[in-house]
Short mmCIF file of C-alpha atoms in Angstrom, two decimals:
data_model
loop_
_atom_site.label_atom_id
_atom_site.label_comp_id
_atom_site.label_asym_id
_atom_site.label_seq_id
_atom_site.Cartn_x
_atom_site.Cartn_y
_atom_site.Cartn_z
CA MET X 1 -10.25 -12.49 -0.31
CA THR X 2 -12.22 -15.11 -2.24
CA GLY X 3 -10.03 -14.52 -5.26
CA LEU X 4 -6.85 -14.88 -3.23
CA LEU X 5 -8.16 -18.12 -1.76
CA ARG X 6 -9.03 -19.43 -5.23
CA GLY X 7 -5.56 -18.49 -6.42
CA GLU X 8 -3.96 -20.40 -3.54
CA LEU X 9 -6.13 -23.44 -4.25
CA ILE X 10 -5.09 -23.35 -7.91
CA LYS X 11 -1.45 -23.29 -6.78
CA LEU X 12 -2.11 -26.25 -4.50
CA ARG X 13 -3.73 -28.28 -7.26
CA THR X 14 -1.24 -27.56 -9.99
CA THR X 15 1.96 -29.08 -8.65
CA ARG X 16 2.77 -32.61 -7.54
CA THR X 17 3.73 -31.44 -4.04
CA ALA X 18 0.28 -31.97 -2.54
CA ILE X 19 -0.06 -35.44 -4.10
CA GLY X 20 3.42 -36.37 -2.86
CA PHE X 21 2.63 -35.37 0.69
CA ALA X 22 -0.78 -37.11 0.55
CA LEU X 23 0.85 -40.34 -0.60
CA CYS X 24 3.51 -40.03 2.10
CA ALA X 25 0.83 -39.55 4.77
CA LEU X 26 -1.15 -42.49 3.35
CA VAL X 27 1.82 -44.84 3.46
CA LEU X 28 2.69 -43.75 7.01
CA MET X 29 -0.91 -44.18 8.09
CA LEU X 30 -1.14 -47.69 6.60
CA LEU X 31 2.14 -48.72 8.25
CA ALA X 32 1.06 -47.33 11.62
CA LEU X 33 -2.37 -48.98 11.34
CA MET X 34 -1.02 -52.42 10.40
CA LEU X 35 1.72 -52.26 13.00
CA GLY X 36 -0.77 -51.22 15.67
CA LEU X 37 -3.18 -54.03 14.86
CA LEU X 38 -0.40 -56.64 14.66
CA VAL X 39 1.28 -55.86 17.98
CA SER X 40 -1.83 -55.15 20.05
CA GLU X 41 -5.32 -56.45 20.37
CA PRO X 42 -7.59 -53.47 21.07
CA ALA X 43 -10.39 -54.57 23.35
CA THR X 44 -12.13 -51.44 24.61
CA THR X 45 -13.93 -48.84 22.51
CA GLN X 46 -11.23 -46.28 23.29
CA GLU X 47 -8.43 -48.71 22.34
CA LYS X 48 -10.18 -49.47 19.07
CA LEU X 49 -10.62 -45.78 18.29
CA ALA X 50 -6.97 -45.12 19.10
CA ALA X 51 -5.92 -47.99 16.82
CA VAL X 52 -7.71 -46.51 13.81
CA SER X 53 -7.02 -42.87 14.57
CA ILE X 54 -4.49 -40.87 12.60
CA ALA X 55 -1.42 -40.78 14.81
CA GLY X 56 0.67 -37.69 15.50
CA PRO X 57 3.55 -38.32 13.04
CA ILE X 58 1.04 -38.70 10.21
CA VAL X 59 -0.60 -35.40 11.06
CA PHE X 60 2.84 -33.82 11.30
CA VAL X 61 3.33 -34.64 7.61
CA LEU X 62 0.59 -32.08 7.03
CA ALA X 63 2.50 -29.51 9.10
CA ILE X 64 5.57 -30.10 6.93
CA PHE X 65 3.33 -29.85 3.85
CA GLY X 66 2.16 -26.42 5.00
CA ALA X 67 5.71 -25.34 5.84
CA VAL X 68 6.99 -26.45 2.43
CA GLY X 69 4.12 -24.64 0.73
CA ALA X 70 4.76 -21.35 2.51
CA THR X 71 8.55 -21.43 2.26
CA GLY X 72 8.36 -22.59 -1.35
CA GLU X 73 6.85 -19.20 -2.18
CA HIS X 74 10.08 -17.56 -1.03
CA ARG X 75 12.33 -20.30 -2.41
CA HIS X 76 10.89 -20.03 -5.92
CA GLY X 77 10.10 -16.31 -5.75
CA THR X 78 6.39 -16.89 -6.37
CA ILE X 79 5.57 -14.71 -3.35
CA THR X 80 6.92 -11.76 -5.33
CA ALA X 81 4.68 -12.57 -8.28
CA ALA X 82 1.70 -12.83 -5.91
CA LEU X 83 2.46 -9.54 -4.14
CA LEU X 84 2.85 -7.74 -7.45
CA ILE X 85 -0.73 -8.74 -8.22
CA ALA X 86 -2.15 -8.48 -4.70
CA PRO X 87 0.08 -6.31 -2.50
CA GLY X 88 -1.82 -6.91 0.76
CA ARG X 89 0.62 -9.16 2.60
CA VAL X 90 -1.72 -10.01 5.48
CA ARG X 91 -4.48 -11.05 3.08
CA VAL X 92 -2.07 -13.16 1.04
CA THR X 93 -0.80 -14.93 4.20
CA VAL X 94 -4.32 -15.48 5.55
CA SER X 95 -5.55 -16.86 2.23
CA LYS X 96 -2.67 -19.33 2.18
CA LEU X 97 -3.47 -20.38 5.76
CA LEU X 98 -7.09 -20.99 4.80
CA ALA X 99 -6.24 -22.83 1.60
CA TYR X 100 -3.85 -25.20 3.37
CA ALA X 101 -6.32 -25.68 6.22
CA ALA X 102 -8.93 -26.71 3.65
CA ALA X 103 -6.47 -29.06 1.96
CA GLY X 104 -5.47 -30.45 5.37
CA ALA X 105 -9.09 -31.07 6.32
CA LEU X 106 -9.68 -32.89 3.04
CA ALA X 107 -6.55 -35.00 3.51
CA GLY X 108 -7.49 -35.73 7.12
CA ALA X 109 -10.94 -36.87 6.09
CA ALA X 110 -9.58 -39.11 3.34
CA LEU X 111 -6.90 -40.64 5.55
CA GLN X 112 -9.33 -41.25 8.40
CA VAL X 113 -11.93 -42.84 6.14
CA VAL X 114 -9.29 -45.18 4.68
CA ALA X 115 -8.05 -46.02 8.20
CA LEU X 116 -11.58 -46.83 9.32
CA ALA X 117 -12.37 -48.81 6.20
CA ILE X 118 -9.33 -51.02 6.73
CA GLY X 119 -9.08 -51.05 10.54
CA LEU X 120 -12.69 -51.60 11.64
CA PRO X 121 -13.26 -54.89 9.77
CA LEU X 122 -9.98 -56.24 11.14
CA MET X 123 -11.13 -55.55 14.70
CA LEU X 124 -14.59 -57.11 14.34
CA SER X 125 -13.50 -60.35 15.99
CA ASN X 126 -11.90 -58.52 18.94
CA ALA X 127 -13.57 -58.60 22.33
CA GLY X 128 -15.28 -55.50 23.74
CA ASP X 129 -17.75 -52.97 22.42
CA ASP X 130 -17.26 -51.61 18.92
CA PRO X 131 -17.20 -47.82 18.46
CA GLY X 132 -20.59 -46.29 17.77
CA ALA X 133 -21.53 -43.87 14.99
CA ALA X 134 -21.00 -40.86 17.28
CA ASP X 135 -17.51 -42.11 18.14
CA LEU X 136 -16.65 -42.47 14.46
CA VAL X 137 -18.00 -39.03 13.59
CA GLY X 138 -15.97 -37.57 16.45
CA LEU X 139 -12.87 -39.38 15.22
CA LEU X 140 -13.40 -38.10 11.67
CA ALA X 141 -13.98 -34.54 12.90
CA GLY X 142 -10.83 -34.72 15.05
CA ALA X 143 -8.76 -35.98 12.13
CA MET X 144 -10.04 -33.24 9.84
CA ALA X 145 -9.52 -30.52 12.43
CA GLY X 146 -6.08 -31.84 13.42
CA CYS X 147 -4.84 -32.05 9.83
CA ALA X 148 -6.34 -28.66 8.96
CA LEU X 149 -4.80 -26.91 11.95
CA LEU X 150 -1.39 -28.56 11.56
CA ALA X 151 -1.26 -27.68 7.85
CA ALA X 152 -2.17 -24.08 8.70
CA PHE X 153 0.40 -24.08 11.50
CA GLY X 154 3.03 -25.22 9.00
CA VAL X 155 2.08 -22.34 6.69
CA ALA X 156 2.26 -19.84 9.56
CA LEU X 157 5.66 -21.14 10.68
CA GLY X 158 6.96 -21.20 7.11
CA SER X 159 5.77 -17.64 6.54
CA LEU X 160 7.59 -16.59 9.68
CA VAL X 161 10.90 -18.40 9.06
CA ARG X 162 10.86 -18.26 5.21
CA SER X 163 13.79 -20.67 4.86
CA GLN X 164 12.53 -24.05 3.66
CA VAL X 165 15.31 -26.16 5.14
CA GLY X 166 15.30 -24.11 8.34
CA THR X 167 11.57 -24.46 8.82
CA VAL X 168 11.32 -28.18 8.08
CA VAL X 169 14.39 -29.16 10.10
CA GLY X 170 13.38 -26.83 12.93
CA LEU X 171 9.87 -28.26 12.99
CA LEU X 172 11.11 -31.86 13.09
CA VAL X 173 13.69 -31.09 15.77
CA TYR X 174 11.06 -29.30 17.84
CA LEU X 175 8.42 -32.03 17.50
CA PHE X 176 10.62 -35.06 18.08
CA ILE X 177 13.40 -33.74 20.31
CA ALA X 178 12.70 -30.37 21.87
CA GLU X 179 9.05 -30.79 22.82
CA PRO X 180 9.52 -34.14 24.62
CA LEU X 181 12.41 -32.60 26.54
CA LEU X 182 10.40 -29.50 27.34
CA GLY X 183 7.58 -31.77 28.49
CA LEU X 184 9.95 -33.31 31.03
CA ALA X 185 10.87 -29.87 32.33
CA TRP X 186 7.39 -28.35 32.28
CA HIS X 187 4.19 -30.36 32.39
CA GLY X 188 2.38 -27.76 30.28
CA PHE X 189 4.15 -29.03 27.15
CA ASP X 190 2.99 -32.57 27.97
CA VAL X 191 -0.58 -31.35 27.90
CA ALA X 192 -0.72 -28.45 25.46
CA GLY X 193 2.34 -29.02 23.31
CA LEU X 194 1.82 -29.57 19.59
CA SER X 195 2.18 -33.34 19.88
CA ALA X 196 -0.05 -33.72 22.95
CA ALA X 197 -2.76 -31.43 21.56
CA THR X 198 -2.68 -33.18 18.19
CA ASN X 199 -2.97 -36.62 19.79
CA ALA X 200 -5.80 -35.44 22.03
CA LEU X 201 -7.64 -33.93 19.08
CA THR X 202 -7.23 -36.89 16.72
CA GLY X 203 -8.17 -39.44 19.38
CA THR X 204 -4.79 -41.17 19.45
CA GLU X 205 -4.58 -40.55 23.17
CA GLN X 206 -7.38 -39.78 25.57
CA SER X 207 -6.21 -37.00 27.83
CA ALA X 208 -8.07 -36.24 31.02
CA GLU X 209 -6.53 -32.80 31.07
CA LEU X 210 -7.30 -31.84 27.46
CA ARG X 211 -10.57 -32.80 25.82
CA PRO X 212 -10.65 -32.91 21.99
CA VAL X 213 -12.46 -29.58 21.59
CA ALA X 214 -10.04 -27.87 23.97
CA ALA X 215 -7.16 -29.51 22.10
CA GLY X 216 -8.53 -28.00 18.89
CA PHE X 217 -8.46 -24.56 20.48
CA VAL X 218 -4.91 -25.16 21.71
CA LEU X 219 -3.78 -26.03 18.17
CA LEU X 220 -5.68 -23.02 16.86
CA GLY X 221 -3.79 -20.92 19.40
CA TRP X 222 -0.44 -22.28 18.19
CA THR X 223 -1.44 -21.43 14.60
CA VAL X 224 -2.73 -17.95 15.43
CA VAL X 225 0.41 -17.11 17.41
CA ALA X 226 2.71 -18.29 14.60
CA GLY X 227 0.55 -16.56 11.98
CA ALA X 228 0.47 -13.29 13.93
CA ALA X 229 4.23 -13.45 14.40
CA ALA X 230 4.65 -13.96 10.64
CA VAL X 231 2.39 -11.00 9.82
CA LEU X 232 4.15 -8.76 12.37
CA ALA X 233 7.57 -9.80 11.11
CA ASP X 234 6.47 -9.10 7.52
CA ARG X 235 5.72 -5.49 8.47
CA ALA X 236 9.41 -4.93 9.00
CA ARG X 237 10.75 -7.25 6.29
CA ASP X 238 11.30 -6.77 2.61
CA VAL X 239 10.39 -9.33 -0.01
CA ASP X 240 13.11 -10.25 -2.48
CA MET D 1 1.98 15.89 -19.02
CA SER D 2 1.65 14.32 -15.53
CA SER D 3 3.92 11.73 -13.95
CA ALA D 4 2.93 8.10 -13.78
CA ILE D 5 5.67 7.33 -11.26
CA GLU D 6 7.20 9.85 -8.90
CA VAL D 7 10.24 8.99 -6.81
CA GLU D 8 11.23 11.62 -4.28
CA ALA D 9 14.37 11.70 -2.12
CA LEU D 10 14.38 7.91 -1.91
CA THR D 11 17.01 6.28 0.26
CA LYS D 12 17.40 2.63 1.12
CA ARG D 13 20.11 1.35 3.42
CA PHE D 14 21.05 -2.28 3.94
CA GLY D 15 23.10 -2.11 7.11
CA GLY D 16 25.86 0.32 6.33
CA VAL D 17 25.36 0.17 2.57
CA ARG D 18 23.29 2.81 0.80
CA ALA D 19 21.74 0.90 -2.09
CA VAL D 20 19.63 3.92 -3.05
CA ASP D 21 20.85 7.35 -2.05
CA ASP D 22 18.51 10.37 -2.10
CA LEU D 23 17.18 9.40 -5.51
CA SER D 24 14.52 11.53 -7.20
CA PHE D 25 13.08 11.11 -10.66
CA SER D 26 9.76 10.92 -12.43
CA VAL D 27 8.39 8.79 -15.23
CA ARG D 28 6.25 10.66 -17.72
CA GLU D 29 2.83 9.23 -18.48
CA GLY D 30 2.64 7.56 -21.90
CA ALA D 31 6.43 7.53 -22.39
CA VAL D 32 8.89 4.66 -22.54
CA THR D 33 11.56 5.39 -19.97
CA GLY D 34 14.79 3.45 -19.75
CA PHE D 35 16.02 3.01 -16.18
CA LEU D 36 19.72 2.56 -16.60
CA GLY D 37 22.71 1.89 -14.46
CA PRO D 38 25.50 -0.62 -14.09
CA ASN D 39 24.95 -3.82 -12.10
CA GLY D 40 24.55 -2.95 -8.43
CA ALA D 41 23.54 0.64 -9.14
CA GLY D 42 20.30 0.25 -7.16
CA LYS D 43 17.84 -0.19 -10.03
CA THR D 44 16.13 -3.33 -8.75
CA THR D 45 16.02 -2.02 -5.18
CA THR D 46 14.36 1.17 -6.44
CA LEU D 47 11.81 -0.82 -8.44
CA ARG D 48 11.12 -3.07 -5.44
CA ILE D 49 10.39 0.02 -3.35
CA VAL D 50 8.15 1.48 -6.07
CA LEU D 51 6.28 -1.85 -6.11
CA GLY D 52 5.90 -2.05 -2.34
CA LEU D 53 8.15 -5.08 -1.92
CA ALA D 54 10.79 -3.18 0.03
CA ARG D 55 10.38 -0.33 2.46
CA PRO D 56 12.44 2.79 1.94
CA THR D 57 14.68 4.05 4.72
CA SER D 58 13.39 7.51 3.76
CA GLY D 59 11.67 9.20 0.85
CA THR D 60 8.62 8.27 -1.17
CA ALA D 61 7.76 6.36 -4.32
CA LEU D 62 4.30 6.93 -5.74
CA VAL D 63 2.42 5.36 -8.62
CA GLN D 64 -0.33 7.58 -9.99
CA GLY D 65 0.02 9.64 -6.82
CA LYS D 66 -0.32 6.74 -4.37
CA PRO D 67 1.94 4.12 -2.83
CA PHE D 68 1.61 0.92 -4.90
CA ALA D 69 0.10 -1.05 -2.01
CA ARG D 70 -2.71 1.50 -1.68
CA LEU D 71 -3.85 1.32 -5.30
CA GLU D 72 -7.42 0.14 -5.53
CA HIS D 73 -6.81 -2.30 -8.41
CA PRO D 74 -3.03 -2.63 -8.51
CA SER D 75 -2.92 -5.21 -11.30
CA ARG D 76 -4.98 -2.94 -13.52
CA VAL D 77 -2.73 0.04 -12.89
CA VAL D 78 0.73 -1.52 -12.86
CA GLY D 79 2.03 -4.69 -14.46
CA ALA D 80 5.48 -5.56 -13.25
CA SER D 81 8.08 -8.18 -13.83
CA LEU D 82 11.06 -8.44 -11.54
CA GLU D 83 13.92 -10.85 -11.93
CA ARG D 84 13.28 -12.29 -8.47
CA ALA D 85 9.61 -12.92 -9.21
CA GLY D 86 9.83 -16.58 -10.04
CA PHE D 87 7.80 -19.59 -10.97
CA HIS D 88 7.31 -22.95 -9.32
CA PRO D 89 9.28 -25.28 -11.59
CA GLY D 90 6.62 -27.98 -11.35
CA ARG D 91 3.75 -25.74 -12.41
CA SER D 92 2.87 -24.93 -16.00
CA GLY D 93 3.12 -21.38 -17.25
CA ARG D 94 -0.61 -21.35 -17.89
CA ASP D 95 -1.44 -22.52 -14.36
CA HIS D 96 0.93 -19.91 -12.93
CA LEU D 97 -1.00 -17.23 -14.80
CA ARG D 98 -4.38 -18.74 -13.88
CA SER D 99 -3.51 -18.56 -10.18
CA LEU D 100 -2.51 -14.90 -10.60
CA CYS D 101 -5.74 -14.21 -12.51
CA ALA D 102 -7.75 -15.60 -9.60
CA MET D 103 -5.76 -13.50 -7.11
CA ALA D 104 -6.30 -10.36 -9.19
CA GLY D 105 -10.00 -11.06 -9.67
CA LEU D 106 -9.57 -11.53 -13.41
CA PRO D 107 -11.25 -14.24 -15.48
CA ALA D 108 -9.10 -17.34 -16.10
CA SER D 109 -9.46 -16.78 -19.84
CA ARG D 110 -7.17 -13.77 -19.51
CA ALA D 111 -4.27 -16.19 -18.91
CA ASP D 112 -4.78 -17.67 -22.38
CA GLU D 113 -5.07 -14.22 -23.93
CA VAL D 114 -1.72 -13.02 -22.59
CA LEU D 115 -0.06 -16.33 -23.51
CA VAL D 116 -1.04 -15.56 -27.11
CA LEU D 117 0.44 -12.07 -26.80
CA VAL D 118 3.83 -13.44 -25.75
CA ASP D 119 3.86 -16.40 -28.18
CA LEU D 120 3.49 -19.03 -25.46
CA ALA D 121 0.02 -20.27 -26.37
CA GLY D 122 -0.78 -23.94 -26.82
CA LYS D 123 1.64 -26.65 -25.73
CA ALA D 124 4.30 -24.20 -24.57
CA GLY D 125 1.94 -22.70 -22.02
CA ARG D 126 0.94 -26.12 -20.74
CA ARG D 127 4.51 -27.27 -20.17
CA ARG D 128 6.04 -27.19 -16.71
CA VAL D 129 8.19 -24.11 -16.19
CA SER D 130 11.19 -26.32 -15.37
CA GLY D 131 11.31 -27.12 -19.09
CA TYR D 132 11.30 -23.47 -20.16
CA SER D 133 14.28 -21.74 -21.71
CA LEU D 134 15.39 -18.41 -20.28
CA GLY D 135 13.67 -16.65 -23.16
CA MET D 136 10.39 -18.46 -22.44
CA ARG D 137 10.64 -17.46 -18.78
CA GLN D 138 11.13 -13.83 -19.78
CA ARG D 139 8.04 -14.09 -21.98
CA LEU D 140 6.10 -15.61 -19.10
CA HIS D 141 7.24 -12.73 -16.87
CA LEU D 142 5.94 -10.30 -19.45
CA ALA D 143 2.68 -12.26 -19.75
CA ALA D 144 2.17 -12.02 -15.99
CA SER D 145 2.75 -8.28 -16.08
CA LEU D 146 0.13 -7.88 -18.82
CA LEU D 147 -2.63 -9.82 -17.04
CA GLY D 148 -4.49 -6.76 -15.76
CA ASP D 149 -4.05 -4.86 -19.05
CA PRO D 150 -2.25 -2.19 -17.01
CA ALA D 151 -1.59 1.40 -17.96
CA ILE D 152 1.93 1.22 -16.53
CA LEU D 153 4.50 -1.49 -17.12
CA ILE D 154 7.59 -1.86 -14.96
CA LEU D 155 10.07 -4.36 -16.34
CA ASP D 156 13.31 -5.20 -14.59
CA GLU D 157 16.08 -6.29 -16.96
CA PRO D 158 13.66 -8.04 -19.34
CA ALA D 159 16.41 -8.65 -21.90
CA ASN D 160 18.70 -10.50 -19.50
CA GLY D 161 19.73 -13.81 -21.00
CA LEU D 162 17.84 -13.31 -24.25
CA ASP D 163 19.46 -14.24 -27.54
CA PRO D 164 19.49 -11.67 -30.39
CA GLN D 165 16.15 -12.98 -31.69
CA GLY D 166 14.66 -12.67 -28.22
CA ILE D 167 15.98 -9.15 -27.84
CA ARG D 168 14.44 -8.17 -31.17
CA TRP D 169 11.15 -9.77 -30.11
CA LEU D 170 11.25 -7.88 -26.82
CA ARG D 171 12.05 -4.60 -28.55
CA ASP D 172 9.16 -5.04 -30.98
CA THR D 173 6.82 -6.03 -28.15
CA LEU D 174 7.79 -3.01 -26.05
CA ARG D 175 7.31 -0.76 -29.06
CA GLY D 176 3.87 -2.27 -29.58
CA LEU D 177 2.91 -1.80 -25.93
CA ALA D 178 4.16 1.77 -25.95
CA GLY D 179 2.21 2.35 -29.15
CA GLU D 180 -0.94 1.47 -27.22
CA GLY D 181 -0.26 4.48 -25.00
CA ARG D 182 1.11 2.63 -22.00
CA THR D 183 3.75 4.05 -19.72
CA VAL D 184 6.76 1.73 -19.72
CA LEU D 185 9.65 1.83 -17.28
CA VAL D 186 12.27 -0.68 -18.33
CA SER D 187 15.51 -1.19 -16.47
CA SER D 188 18.73 -2.34 -18.01
CA HIS D 189 22.44 -2.19 -17.48
CA VAL D 190 23.02 -2.00 -21.24
CA LEU D 191 22.06 1.34 -22.76
CA SER D 192 21.88 0.04 -26.33
CA GLU D 193 19.17 -2.42 -25.29
CA VAL D 194 16.73 0.34 -24.48
CA ALA D 195 18.08 3.21 -26.58
CA GLN D 196 16.07 2.14 -29.62
CA THR D 197 12.83 1.89 -27.67
CA ALA D 198 12.99 4.50 -24.93
CA ASP D 199 11.88 8.11 -25.25
CA GLU D 200 13.64 9.10 -22.06
CA VAL D 201 16.26 7.69 -19.78
CA VAL D 202 16.94 7.84 -16.07
CA VAL D 203 20.56 6.94 -15.38
CA ILE D 204 21.69 6.04 -11.89
CA ALA D 205 25.00 4.97 -10.40
CA HIS D 206 25.75 4.00 -6.82
CA GLY D 207 22.10 4.65 -5.99
CA ARG D 208 22.22 8.27 -7.15
CA LEU D 209 20.64 10.01 -10.09
CA VAL D 210 23.22 10.77 -12.74
CA GLU D 211 21.10 11.91 -15.65
CA GLN D 212 17.46 12.18 -16.66
CA GLY D 213 16.27 13.33 -20.02
CA PRO D 214 15.53 12.37 -23.61
CA VAL D 215 17.68 9.62 -25.15
CA ALA D 216 18.64 12.06 -27.91
CA ALA D 217 20.28 14.33 -25.33
CA LEU D 218 22.61 11.52 -24.33
CA SER D 219 23.66 10.72 -27.85
CA GLY D 220 23.93 14.37 -28.89
CA GLY D 221 26.93 16.63 -28.48
CA PRO D 222 29.52 17.81 -30.95
CA ALA D 223 31.35 15.49 -33.33
CA GLN D 224 34.66 14.25 -31.98
CA ALA D 225 36.34 14.13 -35.37
CA VAL D 226 35.75 13.78 -39.11
CA ILE D 227 36.68 10.59 -40.91
CA VAL D 228 37.55 10.94 -44.56
CA ARG D 229 38.44 8.20 -47.04
CA ALA D 230 40.06 8.70 -50.42
CA ASP D 231 42.43 6.98 -52.84
CA LEU D 232 45.87 6.27 -51.40
CA ALA D 233 47.79 8.53 -53.81
CA PRO D 234 46.11 11.89 -53.21
CA ILE D 235 45.44 11.37 -49.51
CA ALA D 236 48.79 12.86 -48.43
CA ALA D 237 47.99 16.04 -50.33
CA LEU D 238 44.58 16.17 -48.71
CA ALA D 239 46.14 15.77 -45.27
CA ALA D 240 48.48 18.66 -45.94
CA ALA D 241 45.61 20.84 -47.19
CA LEU D 242 43.52 20.05 -44.12
CA GLU D 243 46.40 20.89 -41.81
CA ALA D 244 46.83 24.16 -43.67
CA ALA D 245 43.10 24.77 -43.00
CA GLY D 246 43.70 24.43 -39.27
CA GLY D 247 42.91 20.77 -38.83
CA ILE D 248 44.78 18.22 -36.75
CA VAL D 249 45.15 15.19 -38.98
CA GLU D 250 45.86 11.59 -38.02
CA PRO D 251 46.80 9.76 -41.23
CA HIS D 252 45.91 6.08 -41.63
CA GLU D 253 46.07 3.58 -44.49
CA GLY D 254 43.54 5.06 -46.98
CA TRP D 255 41.78 7.31 -44.50
CA LEU D 256 42.29 10.34 -42.27
CA ARG D 257 40.94 11.29 -38.90
CA VAL D 258 40.60 15.04 -38.76
CA ARG D 259 39.92 17.15 -35.69
CA GLU D 260 39.28 20.88 -35.28
CA VAL D 261 37.71 21.14 -38.75
CA GLU D 262 34.03 20.62 -39.50
CA ALA D 263 32.90 17.99 -41.98
CA ARG D 264 31.58 20.64 -44.35
CA ARG D 265 34.99 22.38 -44.43
CA VAL D 266 36.75 19.03 -45.03
CA GLY D 267 34.52 18.50 -48.07
CA GLU D 268 35.26 21.99 -49.36
CA VAL D 269 39.03 21.51 -48.98
CA ALA D 270 38.84 18.17 -50.82
CA LEU D 271 36.84 19.80 -53.63
CA ALA D 272 39.32 22.62 -53.89
CA GLN D 273 42.14 20.04 -54.20
CA GLY D 274 40.17 18.08 -56.80
CA ILE D 275 40.28 14.93 -54.69
CA ALA D 276 37.42 12.47 -54.94
CA LEU D 277 36.26 11.34 -51.51
CA HIS D 278 34.98 7.80 -50.93
CA ALA D 279 33.57 8.56 -47.52
CA LEU D 280 33.10 11.52 -45.23
CA TYR D 281 31.41 11.21 -41.87
CA GLU D 282 31.46 12.57 -38.34
CA GLU D 283 32.79 10.49 -35.52
CA ARG D 284 30.62 10.83 -32.46
CA ARG D 285 30.84 9.21 -29.06
CA SER D 286 28.73 6.09 -28.89
CA LEU D 287 25.83 5.79 -26.48
CA GLU D 288 27.83 3.24 -24.55
CA ASP D 289 30.72 5.70 -24.20
CA VAL D 290 28.35 8.35 -22.87
CA PHE D 291 26.76 5.82 -20.53
CA LEU D 292 30.10 4.59 -19.22
CA ASP D 293 31.30 8.14 -18.66
CA LEU D 294 28.14 9.00 -16.78
CA THR D 295 28.10 5.94 -14.56
CA SER D 296 31.79 5.58 -13.83
CA GLY D 297 32.34 9.22 -12.97
CA GLU D 298 29.98 9.11 -10.00
CA ALA D 299 32.09 8.19 -7.01
CA ARG D 300 30.60 6.51 -4.00
CA PRO D 301 30.72 8.82 -0.96
#
């Protein structure tokens, strides 16, 4: 398993895909941060934390990153090369999930540190209490966990769907159209949907119904369900 | 000698189409076996089943007595290259191999070793695969299959898209690998590509076994005719003498095609007539003719 994980990490490091997605997330984060600080004046500790937290759409870039990584294996046929070397499909899928989770956590940490480094000094003159060290550690942990879980979810979904365009378009349609509509029909999606759980975990929104740790478990559940579905589907599917 | 690969009553259906139909054959350990058939015959599907990438509808495919996925160290037993096994265009050939080395539990230095074996060492190995020619990609495929220094090599259409130089390189490389005692199963839709390298052939058409045996058995068989060349003036007399000897002669400008008479007898008749021959040889069916006959005669049920 360690070898498979190392192999996946080598794959991650040796194309420009990861750097491209990291830059995309960085630009989105900077835009969201500047826009947030320009149009509002956070006064409470919670408002200040929300202003410097990594917002949902930025974390969703990591989900797309994971989806592109997993579907790229089928698109380029590299999954075949991997399975010829290591035929255990479950182990290959799990190692990819773990590798992308690790990359997501790293990206989340980097993005959150940059957001704090830029955002906190700009809010020094604002009224109200500043966030304490525990708040900042919690924010950083939430960002890392959120990015890790969303990247892994993207891998799980990509492994299930296999089609790159289908997965990415489907994910975007679900996140920005379907889930808000489902939330209107059933409150559960407003609380434990991907967007709501991600925002609760990263500190963008404080939800009374879903604490950050619980939100982490909800996202983990989404990932495990998608991953299990991918593994089960693979039992009956051939690889080209 | 035991079998390295054993395929038994293998069938694979895609919907209503039988891509592989009750196929059985074995690959002898230490031999180079050509796996032949026209495009769409079911070669790649069979290899994918042998390599655990596709599940058979029925039947079994075993490598050293086990399904490929259950081998303890698969990369050390079987090295395979399939056409569909691709590369990320933005990754270098060397990095592609290094990732596979890590997955197989092999040292990263093995990637450099196999790059040397396939003439992709140095700058070529460090280039992104998007800049590779088809020949370089085929070499990289072969390099990947050699990573675990396997006893068995399974190569799917390795000569596809290669220029004559590339085909010669591939032939020499396969000969070298076979000379090291490896079992090689190489698929192709062109018999002549593997005829010079293979010891045995397995020929399939429409998913069914058509022929299995030594290459020599395919190219053997009686001569179709005798071709004889001589000076223009005496050739008419020679034709008449050969017909008198029971031959059926087709006269051409400066040469005759003679059937129903053996080459030795043609020579004797010419000697008896005092005619100097410029050439005398047997006309046999080419390997391609044999291959086409074998694969086109098998009708789909």
